[in-house]
Amino acid sequence: MNTRGFLDAHIHLWEFCLFSSFANLAGVSCQEELISILKARPIESWLVGVRFNQESTKEKSMPDRCFLDKAFGQVPVVIFRTCLHLVVANTTAMEKLGRRSENGFFYEADVFAILNQLPALLRIQPEIIVRNGMAKLERLEIKKAIDMGMDFNRRSFFDEVLFYTTDMRLLNEALGFKLFLDGSLGARTAALIDEYSDDPGNYGFLNYSDDELLAIVKKVHRVGKPVACHAIGDRAVDQFIRVIKKSRHPQDRLEHVQYLRPDQIDTLAEAGIAVCIQPIFSRELTWARARLGPERIKTAYAWGLLRDRGVRLLAGSDAPVDEASPYEAARTVASLDYEHRLSYDEVLNLYAQANWEFYGWQPSWFLE
Ligand SMILES: [Zn+2]
């Protein structure tokens, strides 16, 4: 296939660029390999690895402080789990980070805090991180990428980049405003109408009341900007639909939507609301079934059903949560044994055409 020029409509550029500077542990299959890959890529004497998943290793266990101390001695080591909900550090690294935990594990907000301490400790220049990351996007044939969480303090590193923001101070320069309505299926925090099949009594949670959400959405719309709302469970999608009926911008977007009920799919199609999917998240079908149960899973990750019912689809990688490559996403989707999957070319066309059209931009391959 020729170079088409992709537009990634949902990426986290700073984190993507930062991750590109560290050892990629995604393919690691045993602890011995983990050690050798990390040792091969020191930065200022630190060893930092990202995208590690113990489930893909033969040992199936997350290395802890003791293991790392034994394997690396006084060299500071930090390993990020692929989900970004967990990071592990050895004793030397914890000393330098000014943090302490018995087994070396840190969770949730601490993961991002540690990630953002690293550039200074490793003496890597933000400009160089960004340049390397953007070069990597170029190699993946991604000609344009929309950042979904531009940070006020890093705005200056991303001159040309188009972005959504969660910071009202950046709204005037942004394409729109990003809101998180719920959590994730993995962490069982996505908001569902019916309880989690593998956690009775748990329905996930919503971050806002309808009134709170409507107030923010109206404020954004008033300055002529759209919103992009992260909504993974059906209860979050219901809330989005209720609120958007009261205040609407033609470019409002819904992000992720791993699980939708059939009635919601029709409502989104009728309302002409664009849904930005992450085709590569279809990989989650292997474990999402346990969360949702046999009934709900039938319309989960059902991108082909959304297409059939007339929902306008956009695509993004959500990298570095998962792989940025549109080809990898297309391969993942095409290899599924699932009636509602999209084809390989359909996935690539979302990146090569649908995304560009939504913003009224000329796809870059027309220009070449
Ligand atoms: Zn995201």
PDB file of C-alpha atoms in Angstrom, residues 75-313:
ATOM      1  CA  VAL A  75      21.522   1.521  39.130  1.00  0.00           C
ATOM      2  CA  PRO A  76      18.180   3.368  39.272  1.00  0.00           C
ATOM      3  CA  VAL A  77      15.444   1.403  37.490  1.00  0.00           C
ATOM      4  CA  VAL A  78      11.824   2.314  36.782  1.00  0.00           C
ATOM      5  CA  ILE A  79       9.330   0.155  34.897  1.00  0.00           C
ATOM      6  CA  PHE A  80       5.916   1.350  33.737  1.00  0.00           C
ATOM      7  CA  ARG A  81       3.180  -1.207  33.299  1.00  0.00           C
ATOM      8  CA  THR A  82       1.447  -0.930  29.922  1.00  0.00           C
ATOM      9  CA  CYS A  83      -1.894   0.203  31.460  1.00  0.00           C
ATOM     10  CA  LEU A  84      -0.239   3.260  33.079  1.00  0.00           C
ATOM     11  CA  HIS A  85      -1.961   2.470  36.356  1.00  0.00           C
ATOM     12  CA  LEU A  86       1.177   0.950  37.920  1.00  0.00           C
ATOM     13  CA  VAL A  87       4.894   1.708  38.041  1.00  0.00           C
ATOM     14  CA  VAL A  88       7.658  -0.111  39.927  1.00  0.00           C
ATOM     15  CA  ALA A  89      10.980   1.345  41.062  1.00  0.00           C
ATOM     16  CA  ASN A  90      14.050  -0.070  42.811  1.00  0.00           C
ATOM     17  CA  THR A  91      15.576   1.361  45.979  1.00  0.00           C
ATOM     18  CA  THR A  92      18.063   3.685  44.234  1.00  0.00           C
ATOM     19  CA  ALA A  93      15.361   5.054  41.914  1.00  0.00           C
ATOM     20  CA  MET A  94      13.012   5.671  44.863  1.00  0.00           C
ATOM     21  CA  GLU A  95      15.765   7.596  46.673  1.00  0.00           C
ATOM     22  CA  LYS A  96      16.355   9.807  43.640  1.00  0.00           C
ATOM     23  CA  LEU A  97      12.611  10.281  43.122  1.00  0.00           C
ATOM     24  CA  GLY A  98      12.108  11.135  46.795  1.00  0.00           C
ATOM     25  CA  ARG A  99       9.439   8.468  47.156  1.00  0.00           C
ATOM     26  CA  ARG A 100       9.107   5.330  49.199  1.00  0.00           C
ATOM     27  CA  SER A 101       7.044   2.170  48.933  1.00  0.00           C
ATOM     28  CA  GLU A 102       7.912  -1.197  50.496  1.00  0.00           C
ATOM     29  CA  ASN A 103       7.505  -3.306  47.347  1.00  0.00           C
ATOM     30  CA  GLY A 104       8.441  -0.461  45.001  1.00  0.00           C
ATOM     31  CA  PHE A 105       4.941  -0.199  43.517  1.00  0.00           C
ATOM     32  CA  PHE A 106       3.183   3.123  42.865  1.00  0.00           C
ATOM     33  CA  TYR A 107      -0.312   3.531  41.484  1.00  0.00           C
ATOM     34  CA  GLU A 108      -2.617   5.869  39.526  1.00  0.00           C
ATOM     35  CA  ALA A 109      -1.772   9.608  39.928  1.00  0.00           C
ATOM     36  CA  ASP A 110       1.717   8.684  41.228  1.00  0.00           C
ATOM     37  CA  VAL A 111       2.423   6.996  37.901  1.00  0.00           C
ATOM     38  CA  PHE A 112       2.063  10.283  36.007  1.00  0.00           C
ATOM     39  CA  ALA A 113       3.848  12.245  38.699  1.00  0.00           C
ATOM     40  CA  ILE A 114       6.853   9.895  38.423  1.00  0.00           C
ATOM     41  CA  LEU A 115       6.724   9.990  34.623  1.00  0.00           C
ATOM     42  CA  ASN A 116       6.959  13.771  34.763  1.00  0.00           C
ATOM     43  CA  GLN A 117       9.842  13.762  37.263  1.00  0.00           C
ATOM     44  CA  LEU A 118      11.990  11.731  34.895  1.00  0.00           C
ATOM     45  CA  PRO A 119      12.987  14.289  32.211  1.00  0.00           C
ATOM     46  CA  ALA A 120      14.736  16.478  34.785  1.00  0.00           C
ATOM     47  CA  LEU A 121      16.371  13.549  36.609  1.00  0.00           C
ATOM     48  CA  LEU A 122      17.546  11.998  33.343  1.00  0.00           C
ATOM     49  CA  ARG A 123      18.573  15.407  32.030  1.00  0.00           C
ATOM     50  CA  ILE A 124      16.677  14.967  28.804  1.00  0.00           C
ATOM     51  CA  GLN A 125      15.588  18.133  27.081  1.00  0.00           C
ATOM     52  CA  PRO A 126      11.843  18.412  26.386  1.00  0.00           C
ATOM     53  CA  GLU A 127      12.688  19.766  22.914  1.00  0.00           C
ATOM     54  CA  ILE A 128      14.638  16.601  22.121  1.00  0.00           C
ATOM     55  CA  ILE A 129      11.915  14.347  23.520  1.00  0.00           C
ATOM     56  CA  VAL A 130       9.364  16.098  21.319  1.00  0.00           C
ATOM     57  CA  ARG A 131      11.564  16.041  18.218  1.00  0.00           C
ATOM     58  CA  ASN A 132      12.199  12.292  18.564  1.00  0.00           C
ATOM     59  CA  GLY A 133       8.543  11.530  19.215  1.00  0.00           C
ATOM     60  CA  MET A 134       7.347  13.547  16.240  1.00  0.00           C
ATOM     61  CA  ALA A 135       9.920  11.813  14.029  1.00  0.00           C
ATOM     62  CA  LYS A 136       8.504   8.493  15.162  1.00  0.00           C
ATOM     63  CA  LEU A 137       4.988   9.585  14.142  1.00  0.00           C
ATOM     64  CA  GLU A 138       6.362  10.544  10.751  1.00  0.00           C
ATOM     65  CA  ARG A 139       7.800   7.028  10.334  1.00  0.00           C
ATOM     66  CA  LEU A 140       4.334   5.637  11.096  1.00  0.00           C
ATOM     67  CA  GLU A 141       2.985   7.784   8.206  1.00  0.00           C
ATOM     68  CA  ILE A 142       0.990   9.897  10.645  1.00  0.00           C
ATOM     69  CA  LYS A 143       1.041  13.336   9.038  1.00  0.00           C
ATOM     70  CA  LYS A 144      -1.099  15.014  11.637  1.00  0.00           C
ATOM     71  CA  ALA A 145      -2.073  14.092  15.173  1.00  0.00           C
ATOM     72  CA  ILE A 146      -4.578  15.717  17.491  1.00  0.00           C
ATOM     73  CA  ASP A 147      -3.377  15.895  21.068  1.00  0.00           C
ATOM     74  CA  MET A 148      -6.181  15.192  23.530  1.00  0.00           C
ATOM     75  CA  GLY A 149      -4.767  16.752  26.649  1.00  0.00           C
ATOM     76  CA  MET A 150      -2.523  19.721  25.978  1.00  0.00           C
ATOM     77  CA  ASP A 151      -0.914  20.940  29.156  1.00  0.00           C
ATOM     78  CA  PHE A 152      -0.490  24.667  29.725  1.00  0.00           C
ATOM     79  CA  ASN A 153       3.187  24.298  30.675  1.00  0.00           C
ATOM     80  CA  ARG A 154       4.099  22.216  27.638  1.00  0.00           C
ATOM     81  CA  ARG A 155       2.201  24.216  25.044  1.00  0.00           C
ATOM     82  CA  SER A 156       5.422  25.916  23.883  1.00  0.00           C
ATOM     83  CA  PHE A 157       6.992  22.573  22.880  1.00  0.00           C
ATOM     84  CA  PHE A 158       4.183  21.849  20.433  1.00  0.00           C
ATOM     85  CA  ASP A 159       4.015  24.873  18.121  1.00  0.00           C
ATOM     86  CA  GLU A 160       2.271  23.344  15.159  1.00  0.00           C
ATOM     87  CA  VAL A 161       0.180  20.802  16.998  1.00  0.00           C
ATOM     88  CA  LEU A 162      -3.617  20.893  17.046  1.00  0.00           C
ATOM     89  CA  PHE A 163      -5.101  19.945  20.372  1.00  0.00           C
ATOM     90  CA  TYR A 164      -7.979  19.607  22.784  1.00  0.00           C
ATOM     91  CA  THR A 165      -7.363  20.694  26.321  1.00  0.00           C
ATOM     92  CA  THR A 166      -8.710  20.227  29.829  1.00  0.00           C
ATOM     93  CA  ASP A 167      -7.375  23.656  30.760  1.00  0.00           C
ATOM     94  CA  MET A 168      -9.742  26.605  30.186  1.00  0.00           C
ATOM     95  CA  ARG A 169      -6.704  28.895  29.783  1.00  0.00           C
ATOM     96  CA  LEU A 170      -5.885  27.146  26.496  1.00  0.00           C
ATOM     97  CA  LEU A 171      -9.435  26.953  25.172  1.00  0.00           C
ATOM     98  CA  ASN A 172      -9.138  29.851  22.735  1.00  0.00           C
ATOM     99  CA  GLU A 173      -6.222  28.193  20.930  1.00  0.00           C
ATOM    100  CA  ALA A 174      -7.679  24.680  21.176  1.00  0.00           C
ATOM    101  CA  LEU A 175      -9.850  22.739  18.757  1.00  0.00           C
ATOM    102  CA  GLY A 176     -12.109  22.004  21.708  1.00  0.00           C
ATOM    103  CA  PHE A 177     -12.420  20.982  25.346  1.00  0.00           C
ATOM    104  CA  LYS A 178     -11.820  17.458  26.650  1.00  0.00           C
ATOM    105  CA  LEU A 179     -13.921  16.004  29.482  1.00  0.00           C
ATOM    106  CA  PHE A 180     -13.735  12.634  31.252  1.00  0.00           C
ATOM    107  CA  LEU A 181     -17.260  11.451  32.047  1.00  0.00           C
ATOM    108  CA  ASP A 182     -16.208   8.093  33.538  1.00  0.00           C
ATOM    109  CA  GLY A 183     -13.229   5.757  34.068  1.00  0.00           C
ATOM    110  CA  SER A 184     -12.192   2.539  32.321  1.00  0.00           C
ATOM    111  CA  LEU A 185     -13.440  -1.027  31.971  1.00  0.00           C
ATOM    112  CA  GLY A 186     -10.037  -2.409  32.967  1.00  0.00           C
ATOM    113  CA  ALA A 187     -10.220  -0.655  36.342  1.00  0.00           C
ATOM    114  CA  ARG A 188     -14.003  -1.293  36.584  1.00  0.00           C
ATOM    115  CA  THR A 189     -14.613   2.457  36.843  1.00  0.00           C
ATOM    116  CA  ALA A 190     -16.466   2.956  33.527  1.00  0.00           C
ATOM    117  CA  ALA A 191     -20.076   3.874  34.394  1.00  0.00           C
ATOM    118  CA  LEU A 192     -22.568   1.114  33.590  1.00  0.00           C
ATOM    119  CA  ILE A 193     -26.378   0.993  33.952  1.00  0.00           C
ATOM    120  CA  ASP A 194     -26.176  -2.626  35.131  1.00  0.00           C
ATOM    121  CA  GLU A 195     -23.524  -3.876  37.517  1.00  0.00           C
ATOM    122  CA  TYR A 196     -20.177  -5.347  36.440  1.00  0.00           C
ATOM    123  CA  SER A 197     -20.624  -9.016  35.649  1.00  0.00           C
ATOM    124  CA  ASP A 198     -17.415  -9.839  37.516  1.00  0.00           C
ATOM    125  CA  ASP A 199     -18.014  -7.417  40.400  1.00  0.00           C
ATOM    126  CA  PRO A 200     -21.624  -7.483  41.629  1.00  0.00           C
ATOM    127  CA  GLY A 201     -22.783  -4.222  43.202  1.00  0.00           C
ATOM    128  CA  ASN A 202     -20.219  -2.173  41.265  1.00  0.00           C
ATOM    129  CA  TYR A 203     -21.697   0.132  38.587  1.00  0.00           C
ATOM    130  CA  GLY A 204     -18.586   2.253  37.998  1.00  0.00           C
ATOM    131  CA  PHE A 205     -18.893   5.992  38.505  1.00  0.00           C
ATOM    132  CA  LEU A 206     -19.645   9.287  36.783  1.00  0.00           C
ATOM    133  CA  ASN A 207     -17.287  12.206  37.348  1.00  0.00           C
ATOM    134  CA  TYR A 208     -19.994  14.868  37.031  1.00  0.00           C
ATOM    135  CA  SER A 209     -23.663  15.412  37.782  1.00  0.00           C
ATOM    136  CA  ASP A 210     -25.730  16.345  34.711  1.00  0.00           C
ATOM    137  CA  ASP A 211     -25.911  19.957  35.898  1.00  0.00           C
ATOM    138  CA  GLU A 212     -22.154  20.232  36.412  1.00  0.00           C
ATOM    139  CA  LEU A 213     -21.468  18.744  33.011  1.00  0.00           C
ATOM    140  CA  LEU A 214     -24.033  20.946  31.264  1.00  0.00           C
ATOM    141  CA  ALA A 215     -22.519  24.071  32.835  1.00  0.00           C
ATOM    142  CA  ILE A 216     -19.061  23.205  31.436  1.00  0.00           C
ATOM    143  CA  VAL A 217     -20.397  22.176  28.030  1.00  0.00           C
ATOM    144  CA  LYS A 218     -22.359  25.439  27.729  1.00  0.00           C
ATOM    145  CA  LYS A 219     -19.302  27.463  28.698  1.00  0.00           C
ATOM    146  CA  VAL A 220     -17.275  25.771  25.938  1.00  0.00           C
ATOM    147  CA  HIS A 221     -20.027  26.120  23.347  1.00  0.00           C
ATOM    148  CA  ARG A 222     -20.457  29.786  24.197  1.00  0.00           C
ATOM    149  CA  VAL A 223     -16.971  30.526  22.825  1.00  0.00           C
ATOM    150  CA  GLY A 224     -17.812  28.550  19.694  1.00  0.00           C
ATOM    151  CA  LYS A 225     -15.794  25.410  20.558  1.00  0.00           C
ATOM    152  CA  PRO A 226     -16.922  21.768  20.638  1.00  0.00           C
ATOM    153  CA  VAL A 227     -16.399  19.247  23.431  1.00  0.00           C
ATOM    154  CA  ALA A 228     -14.816  15.794  23.226  1.00  0.00           C
ATOM    155  CA  CYS A 229     -16.165  13.557  25.974  1.00  0.00           C
ATOM    156  CA  HIS A 230     -14.462  10.391  27.211  1.00  0.00           C
ATOM    157  CA  ALA A 231     -17.309   7.923  27.839  1.00  0.00           C
ATOM    158  CA  ILE A 232     -16.712   4.186  28.058  1.00  0.00           C
ATOM    159  CA  GLY A 233     -19.766   2.712  29.751  1.00  0.00           C
ATOM    160  CA  ASP A 234     -23.428   3.042  28.693  1.00  0.00           C
ATOM    161  CA  ARG A 235     -24.335   5.142  31.736  1.00  0.00           C
ATOM    162  CA  ALA A 236     -21.738   7.746  30.730  1.00  0.00           C
ATOM    163  CA  VAL A 237     -23.070   7.717  27.156  1.00  0.00           C
ATOM    164  CA  ASP A 238     -26.645   8.244  28.458  1.00  0.00           C
ATOM    165  CA  GLN A 239     -25.419  11.263  30.377  1.00  0.00           C
ATOM    166  CA  PHE A 240     -23.638  12.652  27.330  1.00  0.00           C
ATOM    167  CA  ILE A 241     -26.815  12.259  25.251  1.00  0.00           C
ATOM    168  CA  ARG A 242     -28.980  13.982  27.905  1.00  0.00           C
ATOM    169  CA  VAL A 243     -26.606  16.925  28.184  1.00  0.00           C
ATOM    170  CA  ILE A 244     -25.843  17.366  24.498  1.00  0.00           C
ATOM    171  CA  LYS A 245     -29.580  17.621  23.791  1.00  0.00           C
ATOM    172  CA  LYS A 246     -29.527  20.846  25.805  1.00  0.00           C
ATOM    173  CA  SER A 247     -26.370  22.324  24.301  1.00  0.00           C
ATOM    174  CA  ARG A 248     -24.822  21.288  21.015  1.00  0.00           C
ATOM    175  CA  HIS A 249     -21.936  22.139  18.698  1.00  0.00           C
ATOM    176  CA  PRO A 250     -21.793  20.348  15.319  1.00  0.00           C
ATOM    177  CA  GLN A 251     -18.278  19.049  16.035  1.00  0.00           C
ATOM    178  CA  ASP A 252     -18.934  17.609  19.497  1.00  0.00           C
ATOM    179  CA  ARG A 253     -17.232  14.224  19.776  1.00  0.00           C
ATOM    180  CA  LEU A 254     -17.676  11.177  21.923  1.00  0.00           C
ATOM    181  CA  GLU A 255     -14.433   9.273  22.733  1.00  0.00           C
ATOM    182  CA  HIS A 256     -13.851   5.509  23.163  1.00  0.00           C
ATOM    183  CA  VAL A 257     -17.390   4.177  23.861  1.00  0.00           C
ATOM    184  CA  GLN A 258     -16.325   0.562  24.280  1.00  0.00           C
ATOM    185  CA  TYR A 259     -19.825  -0.455  25.302  1.00  0.00           C
ATOM    186  CA  LEU A 260     -23.045   0.911  23.785  1.00  0.00           C
ATOM    187  CA  ARG A 261     -26.597  -0.425  23.919  1.00  0.00           C
ATOM    188  CA  PRO A 262     -28.370  -0.737  20.542  1.00  0.00           C
ATOM    189  CA  ASP A 263     -30.778   2.140  21.376  1.00  0.00           C
ATOM    190  CA  GLN A 264     -27.788   4.406  22.060  1.00  0.00           C
ATOM    191  CA  ILE A 265     -26.208   3.549  18.737  1.00  0.00           C
ATOM    192  CA  ASP A 266     -29.379   4.703  16.970  1.00  0.00           C
ATOM    193  CA  THR A 267     -29.595   7.884  19.038  1.00  0.00           C
ATOM    194  CA  LEU A 268     -25.983   8.798  18.208  1.00  0.00           C
ATOM    195  CA  ALA A 269     -26.602   8.146  14.515  1.00  0.00           C
ATOM    196  CA  GLU A 270     -29.766  10.280  14.479  1.00  0.00           C
ATOM    197  CA  ALA A 271     -28.096  13.107  16.375  1.00  0.00           C
ATOM    198  CA  GLY A 272     -25.115  13.022  13.976  1.00  0.00           C
ATOM    199  CA  ILE A 273     -22.617  12.769  16.818  1.00  0.00           C
ATOM    200  CA  ALA A 274     -19.130  11.671  15.769  1.00  0.00           C
ATOM    201  CA  VAL A 275     -17.641   8.822  17.748  1.00  0.00           C
ATOM    202  CA  CYS A 276     -13.858   8.565  17.942  1.00  0.00           C
ATOM    203  CA  ILE A 277     -13.002   4.897  18.396  1.00  0.00           C
ATOM    204  CA  GLN A 278      -9.659   3.261  19.171  1.00  0.00           C
ATOM    205  CA  PRO A 279      -9.685   0.290  16.799  1.00  0.00           C
ATOM    206  CA  ILE A 280      -6.690  -1.270  18.547  1.00  0.00           C
ATOM    207  CA  PHE A 281      -8.690  -1.466  21.798  1.00  0.00           C
ATOM    208  CA  SER A 282     -10.554  -4.372  20.188  1.00  0.00           C
ATOM    209  CA  ARG A 283      -7.774  -6.413  21.794  1.00  0.00           C
ATOM    210  CA  GLU A 284      -9.612  -5.859  25.070  1.00  0.00           C
ATOM    211  CA  LEU A 285     -12.401  -8.165  23.897  1.00  0.00           C
ATOM    212  CA  THR A 286     -10.374 -11.032  25.359  1.00  0.00           C
ATOM    213  CA  TRP A 287     -10.960  -9.813  28.933  1.00  0.00           C
ATOM    214  CA  ALA A 288     -13.866  -7.342  28.557  1.00  0.00           C
ATOM    215  CA  ARG A 289     -16.299 -10.251  28.282  1.00  0.00           C
ATOM    216  CA  ALA A 290     -15.777 -10.994  31.980  1.00  0.00           C
ATOM    217  CA  ARG A 291     -16.594  -7.382  32.881  1.00  0.00           C
ATOM    218  CA  LEU A 292     -19.723  -7.099  30.714  1.00  0.00           C
ATOM    219  CA  GLY A 293     -21.099 -10.635  30.526  1.00  0.00           C
ATOM    220  CA  PRO A 294     -22.433 -12.561  27.511  1.00  0.00           C
ATOM    221  CA  GLU A 295     -25.302 -10.171  26.623  1.00  0.00           C
ATOM    222  CA  ARG A 296     -23.630  -6.791  26.769  1.00  0.00           C
ATOM    223  CA  ILE A 297     -20.483  -8.007  25.018  1.00  0.00           C
ATOM    224  CA  LYS A 298     -22.570  -8.453  21.842  1.00  0.00           C
ATOM    225  CA  THR A 299     -22.632  -4.692  21.272  1.00  0.00           C
ATOM    226  CA  ALA A 300     -19.261  -3.892  22.852  1.00  0.00           C
ATOM    227  CA  TYR A 301     -16.380  -2.810  20.581  1.00  0.00           C
ATOM    228  CA  ALA A 302     -18.993  -3.255  17.825  1.00  0.00           C
ATOM    229  CA  TRP A 303     -17.514  -0.710  15.418  1.00  0.00           C
ATOM    230  CA  GLY A 304     -19.021  -2.503  12.422  1.00  0.00           C
ATOM    231  CA  LEU A 305     -22.485  -2.222  13.961  1.00  0.00           C
ATOM    232  CA  LEU A 306     -21.989   1.509  14.502  1.00  0.00           C
ATOM    233  CA  ARG A 307     -21.019   1.835  10.839  1.00  0.00           C
ATOM    234  CA  ASP A 308     -24.097  -0.170   9.754  1.00  0.00           C
ATOM    235  CA  ARG A 309     -26.452   1.996  11.829  1.00  0.00           C
ATOM    236  CA  GLY A 310     -24.981   5.169  10.353  1.00  0.00           C
ATOM    237  CA  VAL A 311     -22.815   6.522  13.178  1.00  0.00           C
ATOM    238  CA  ARG A 312     -20.043   8.831  11.978  1.00  0.00           C
ATOM    239  CA  LEU A 313     -16.772   7.183  12.990  1.00  0.00           C
TER     240      LEU A 313
END
